[in-house]
PDB file of C-alpha atoms in Angstrom:
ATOM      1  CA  UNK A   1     153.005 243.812  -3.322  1.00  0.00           C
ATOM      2  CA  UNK A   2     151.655 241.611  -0.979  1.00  0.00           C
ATOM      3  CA  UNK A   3     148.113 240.433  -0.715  1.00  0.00           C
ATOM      4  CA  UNK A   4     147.877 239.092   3.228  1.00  0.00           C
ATOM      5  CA  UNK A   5     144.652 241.035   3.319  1.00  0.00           C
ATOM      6  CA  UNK A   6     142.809 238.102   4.269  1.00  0.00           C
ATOM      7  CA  UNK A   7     143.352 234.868   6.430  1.00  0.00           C
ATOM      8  CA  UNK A   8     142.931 232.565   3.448  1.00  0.00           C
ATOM      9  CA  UNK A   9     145.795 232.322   1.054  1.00  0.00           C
ATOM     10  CA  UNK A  10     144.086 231.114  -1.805  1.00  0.00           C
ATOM     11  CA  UNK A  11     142.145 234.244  -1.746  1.00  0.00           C
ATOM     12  CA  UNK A  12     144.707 236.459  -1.650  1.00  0.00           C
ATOM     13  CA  UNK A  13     146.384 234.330  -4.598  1.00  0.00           C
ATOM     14  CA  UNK A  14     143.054 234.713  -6.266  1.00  0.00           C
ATOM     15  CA  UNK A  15     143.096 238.527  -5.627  1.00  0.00           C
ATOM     16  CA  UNK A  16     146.806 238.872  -6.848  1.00  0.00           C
ATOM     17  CA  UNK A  17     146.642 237.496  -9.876  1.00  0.00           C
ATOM     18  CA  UNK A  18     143.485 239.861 -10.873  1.00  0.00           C
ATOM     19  CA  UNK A  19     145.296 243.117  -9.709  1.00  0.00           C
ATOM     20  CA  UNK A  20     148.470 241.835 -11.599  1.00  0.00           C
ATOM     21  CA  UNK A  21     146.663 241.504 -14.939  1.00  0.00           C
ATOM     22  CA  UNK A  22     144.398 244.185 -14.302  1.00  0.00           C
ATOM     23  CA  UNK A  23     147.196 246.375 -14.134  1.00  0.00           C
ATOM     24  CA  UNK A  24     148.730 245.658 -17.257  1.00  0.00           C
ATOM     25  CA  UNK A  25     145.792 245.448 -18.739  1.00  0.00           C
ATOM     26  CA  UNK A  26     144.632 249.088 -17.934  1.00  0.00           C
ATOM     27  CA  UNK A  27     147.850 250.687 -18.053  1.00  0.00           C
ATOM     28  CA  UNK A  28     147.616 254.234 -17.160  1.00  0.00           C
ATOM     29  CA  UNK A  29     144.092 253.848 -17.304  1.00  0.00           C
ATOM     30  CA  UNK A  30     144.307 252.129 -13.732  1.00  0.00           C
ATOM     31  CA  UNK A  31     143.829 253.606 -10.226  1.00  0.00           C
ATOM     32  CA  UNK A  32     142.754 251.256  -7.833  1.00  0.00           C
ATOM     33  CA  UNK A  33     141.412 247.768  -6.884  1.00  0.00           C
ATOM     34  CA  UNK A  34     139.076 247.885  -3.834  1.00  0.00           C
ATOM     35  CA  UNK A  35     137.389 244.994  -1.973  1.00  0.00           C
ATOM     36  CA  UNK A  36     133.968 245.571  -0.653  1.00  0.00           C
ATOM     37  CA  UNK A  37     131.845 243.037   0.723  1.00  0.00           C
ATOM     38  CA  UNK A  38     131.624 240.002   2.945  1.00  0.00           C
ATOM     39  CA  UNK A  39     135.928 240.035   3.241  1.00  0.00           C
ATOM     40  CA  UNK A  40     136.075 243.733   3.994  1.00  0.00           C
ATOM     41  CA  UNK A  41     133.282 243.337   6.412  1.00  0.00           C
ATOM     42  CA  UNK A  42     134.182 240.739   8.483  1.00  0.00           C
ATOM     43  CA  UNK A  43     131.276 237.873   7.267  1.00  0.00           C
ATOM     44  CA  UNK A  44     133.515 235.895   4.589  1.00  0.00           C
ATOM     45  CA  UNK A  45     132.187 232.592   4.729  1.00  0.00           C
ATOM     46  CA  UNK A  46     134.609 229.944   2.918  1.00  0.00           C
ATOM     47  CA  UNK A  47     131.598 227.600   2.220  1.00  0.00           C
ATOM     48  CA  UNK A  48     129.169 230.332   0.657  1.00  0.00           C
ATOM     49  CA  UNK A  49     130.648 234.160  -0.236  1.00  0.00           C
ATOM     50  CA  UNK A  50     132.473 235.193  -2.917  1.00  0.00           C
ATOM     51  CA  UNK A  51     135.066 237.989  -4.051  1.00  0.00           C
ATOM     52  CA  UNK A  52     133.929 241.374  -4.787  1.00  0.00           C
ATOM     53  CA  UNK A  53     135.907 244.085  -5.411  1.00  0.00           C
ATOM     54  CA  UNK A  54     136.149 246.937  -7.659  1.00  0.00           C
ATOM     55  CA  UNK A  55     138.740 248.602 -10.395  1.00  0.00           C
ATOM     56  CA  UNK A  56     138.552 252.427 -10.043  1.00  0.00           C
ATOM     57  CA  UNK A  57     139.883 254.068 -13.578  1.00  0.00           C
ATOM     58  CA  UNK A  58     140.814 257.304 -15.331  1.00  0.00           C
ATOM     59  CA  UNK A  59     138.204 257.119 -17.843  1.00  0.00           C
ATOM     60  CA  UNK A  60     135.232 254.645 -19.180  1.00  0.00           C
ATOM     61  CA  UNK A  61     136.574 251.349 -19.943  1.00  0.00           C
ATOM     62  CA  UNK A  62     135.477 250.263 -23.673  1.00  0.00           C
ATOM     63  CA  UNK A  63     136.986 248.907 -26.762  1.00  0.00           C
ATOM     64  CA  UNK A  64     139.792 247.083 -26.998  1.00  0.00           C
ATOM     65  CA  UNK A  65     140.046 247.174 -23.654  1.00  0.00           C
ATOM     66  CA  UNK A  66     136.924 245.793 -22.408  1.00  0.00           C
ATOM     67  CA  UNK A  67     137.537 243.341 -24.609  1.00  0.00           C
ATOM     68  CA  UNK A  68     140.905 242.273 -23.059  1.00  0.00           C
ATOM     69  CA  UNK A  69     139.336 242.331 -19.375  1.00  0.00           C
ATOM     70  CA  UNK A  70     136.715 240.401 -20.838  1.00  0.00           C
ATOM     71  CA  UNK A  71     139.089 237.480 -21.925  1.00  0.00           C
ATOM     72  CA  UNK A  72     141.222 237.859 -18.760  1.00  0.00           C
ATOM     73  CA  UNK A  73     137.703 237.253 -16.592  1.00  0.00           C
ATOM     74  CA  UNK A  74     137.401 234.385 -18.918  1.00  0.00           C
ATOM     75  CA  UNK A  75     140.987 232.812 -18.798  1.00  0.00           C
ATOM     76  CA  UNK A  76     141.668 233.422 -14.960  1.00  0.00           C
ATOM     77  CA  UNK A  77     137.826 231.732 -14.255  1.00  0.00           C
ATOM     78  CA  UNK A  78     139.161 228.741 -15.530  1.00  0.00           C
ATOM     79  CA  UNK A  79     142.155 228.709 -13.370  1.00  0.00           C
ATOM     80  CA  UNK A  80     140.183 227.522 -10.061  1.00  0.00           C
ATOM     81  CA  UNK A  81     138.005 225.384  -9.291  1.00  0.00           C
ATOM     82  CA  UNK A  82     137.319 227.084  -5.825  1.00  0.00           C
ATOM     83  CA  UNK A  83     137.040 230.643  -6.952  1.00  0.00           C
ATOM     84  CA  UNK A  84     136.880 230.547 -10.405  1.00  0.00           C
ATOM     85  CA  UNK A  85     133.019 231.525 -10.647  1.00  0.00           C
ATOM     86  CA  UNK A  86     132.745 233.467  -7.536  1.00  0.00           C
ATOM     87  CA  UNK A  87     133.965 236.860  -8.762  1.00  0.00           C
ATOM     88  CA  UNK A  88     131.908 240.565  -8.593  1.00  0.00           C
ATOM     89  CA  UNK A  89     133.486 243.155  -9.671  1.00  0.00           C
ATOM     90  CA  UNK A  90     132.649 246.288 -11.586  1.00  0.00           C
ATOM     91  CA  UNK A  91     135.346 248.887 -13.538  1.00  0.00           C
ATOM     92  CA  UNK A  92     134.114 252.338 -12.969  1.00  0.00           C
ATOM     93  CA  UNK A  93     135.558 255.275 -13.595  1.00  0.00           C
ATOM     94  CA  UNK A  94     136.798 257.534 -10.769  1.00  0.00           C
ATOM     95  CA  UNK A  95     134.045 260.337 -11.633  1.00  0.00           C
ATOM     96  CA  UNK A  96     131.293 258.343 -11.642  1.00  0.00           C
ATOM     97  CA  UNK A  97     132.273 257.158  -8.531  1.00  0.00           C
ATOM     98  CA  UNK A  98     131.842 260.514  -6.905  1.00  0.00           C
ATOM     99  CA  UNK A  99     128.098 260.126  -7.184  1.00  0.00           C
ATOM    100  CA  UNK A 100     125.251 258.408  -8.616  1.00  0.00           C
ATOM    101  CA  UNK A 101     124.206 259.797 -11.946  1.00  0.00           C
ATOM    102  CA  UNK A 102     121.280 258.337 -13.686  1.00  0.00           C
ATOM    103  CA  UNK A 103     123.039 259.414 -16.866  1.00  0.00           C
ATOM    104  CA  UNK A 104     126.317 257.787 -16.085  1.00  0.00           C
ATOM    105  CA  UNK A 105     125.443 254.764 -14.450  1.00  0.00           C
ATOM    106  CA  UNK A 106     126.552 251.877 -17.250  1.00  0.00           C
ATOM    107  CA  UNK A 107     129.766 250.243 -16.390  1.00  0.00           C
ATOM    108  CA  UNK A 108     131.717 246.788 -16.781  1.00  0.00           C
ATOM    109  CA  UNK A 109     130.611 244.583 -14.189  1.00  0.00           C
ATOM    110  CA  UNK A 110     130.806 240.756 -13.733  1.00  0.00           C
ATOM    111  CA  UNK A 111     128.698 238.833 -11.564  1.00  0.00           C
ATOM    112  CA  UNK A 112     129.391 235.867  -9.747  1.00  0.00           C
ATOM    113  CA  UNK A 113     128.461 232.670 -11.105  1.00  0.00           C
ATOM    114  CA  UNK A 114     129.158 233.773 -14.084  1.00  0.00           C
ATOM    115  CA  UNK A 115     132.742 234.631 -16.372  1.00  0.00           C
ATOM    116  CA  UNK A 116     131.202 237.154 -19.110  1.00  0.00           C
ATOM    117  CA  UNK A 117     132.429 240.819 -17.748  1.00  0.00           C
ATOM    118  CA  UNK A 118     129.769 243.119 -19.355  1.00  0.00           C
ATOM    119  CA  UNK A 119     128.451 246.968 -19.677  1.00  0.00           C
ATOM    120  CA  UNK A 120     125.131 246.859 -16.834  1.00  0.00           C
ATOM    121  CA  UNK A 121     123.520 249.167 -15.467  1.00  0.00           C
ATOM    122  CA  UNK A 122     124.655 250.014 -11.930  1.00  0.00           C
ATOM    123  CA  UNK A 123     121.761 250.514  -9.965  1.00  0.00           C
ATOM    124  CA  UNK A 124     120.826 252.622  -6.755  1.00  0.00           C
ATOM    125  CA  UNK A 125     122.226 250.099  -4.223  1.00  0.00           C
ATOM    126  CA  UNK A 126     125.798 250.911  -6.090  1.00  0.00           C
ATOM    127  CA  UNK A 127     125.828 253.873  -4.153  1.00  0.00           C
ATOM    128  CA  UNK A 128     126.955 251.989  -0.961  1.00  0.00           C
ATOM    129  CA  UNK A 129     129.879 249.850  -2.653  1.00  0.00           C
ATOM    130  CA  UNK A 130     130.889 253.239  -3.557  1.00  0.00           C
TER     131      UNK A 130
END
């Protein structure tokens, strides 16, 4: 599969290595990897944005494996200096992404600056990524 989806290669290195391990990480569990944000929208800065994108899935992502994305977030940070810290993405599953339901809003998410890939709260302004 090939990820020319953006003009910078290292970005769409960056973004092909996630889906590929995301992938086998999620199995069956796995439906899709969307970008949203400053590279879908035409305002991706090289000097200040970063890559967000999310993982839609069958069914709540927990267990063992959460705990395997969490590691991959961990290992794959470490793999650039560039873009290593400058990933946002959230896992949800595809029917909470239907709607926003105050009872269903807790998800894995990671933000950027950061490499821990945690279960947060998914606020109100979630309803436009979706």
């Amino acid at each position: 599969m090939s990820f020319a989806i953006s003009p910078y290669p290292d970005v769409n290195a960056v973004l092909a290595r996630y889906h590929r391990y995301i992938k086998v990480i999620l199995g069956d569990k796995f439906l899709g990897m969307y970008l949203y944000g400053s590279l879908t929208i035409g305002y991706f800065d090289w000097d200040s944005s970063d890559i967000d994108y999310l993982v839609a899935t069958t069914e709540e992502i927990r267990g063992d494996t959460l705990a395997k994305l969490q590691q991959m977030h961990v290992d794959l940070s470490k793999e650039s200096d560039r873009w290593g810290l400058e990933i946002e993405a959230s896992y949800i599953p595809q029917k909470a992404l239907w709607k926003h339901d105050l009872d269903d809003r807790h998800h894995p998410h990671i933000d950027r600056g950061d490499n821990r890939l945690d279960v947060m709260q998914h606020d109100m302004d979630w309803i436009v990524q979706r």
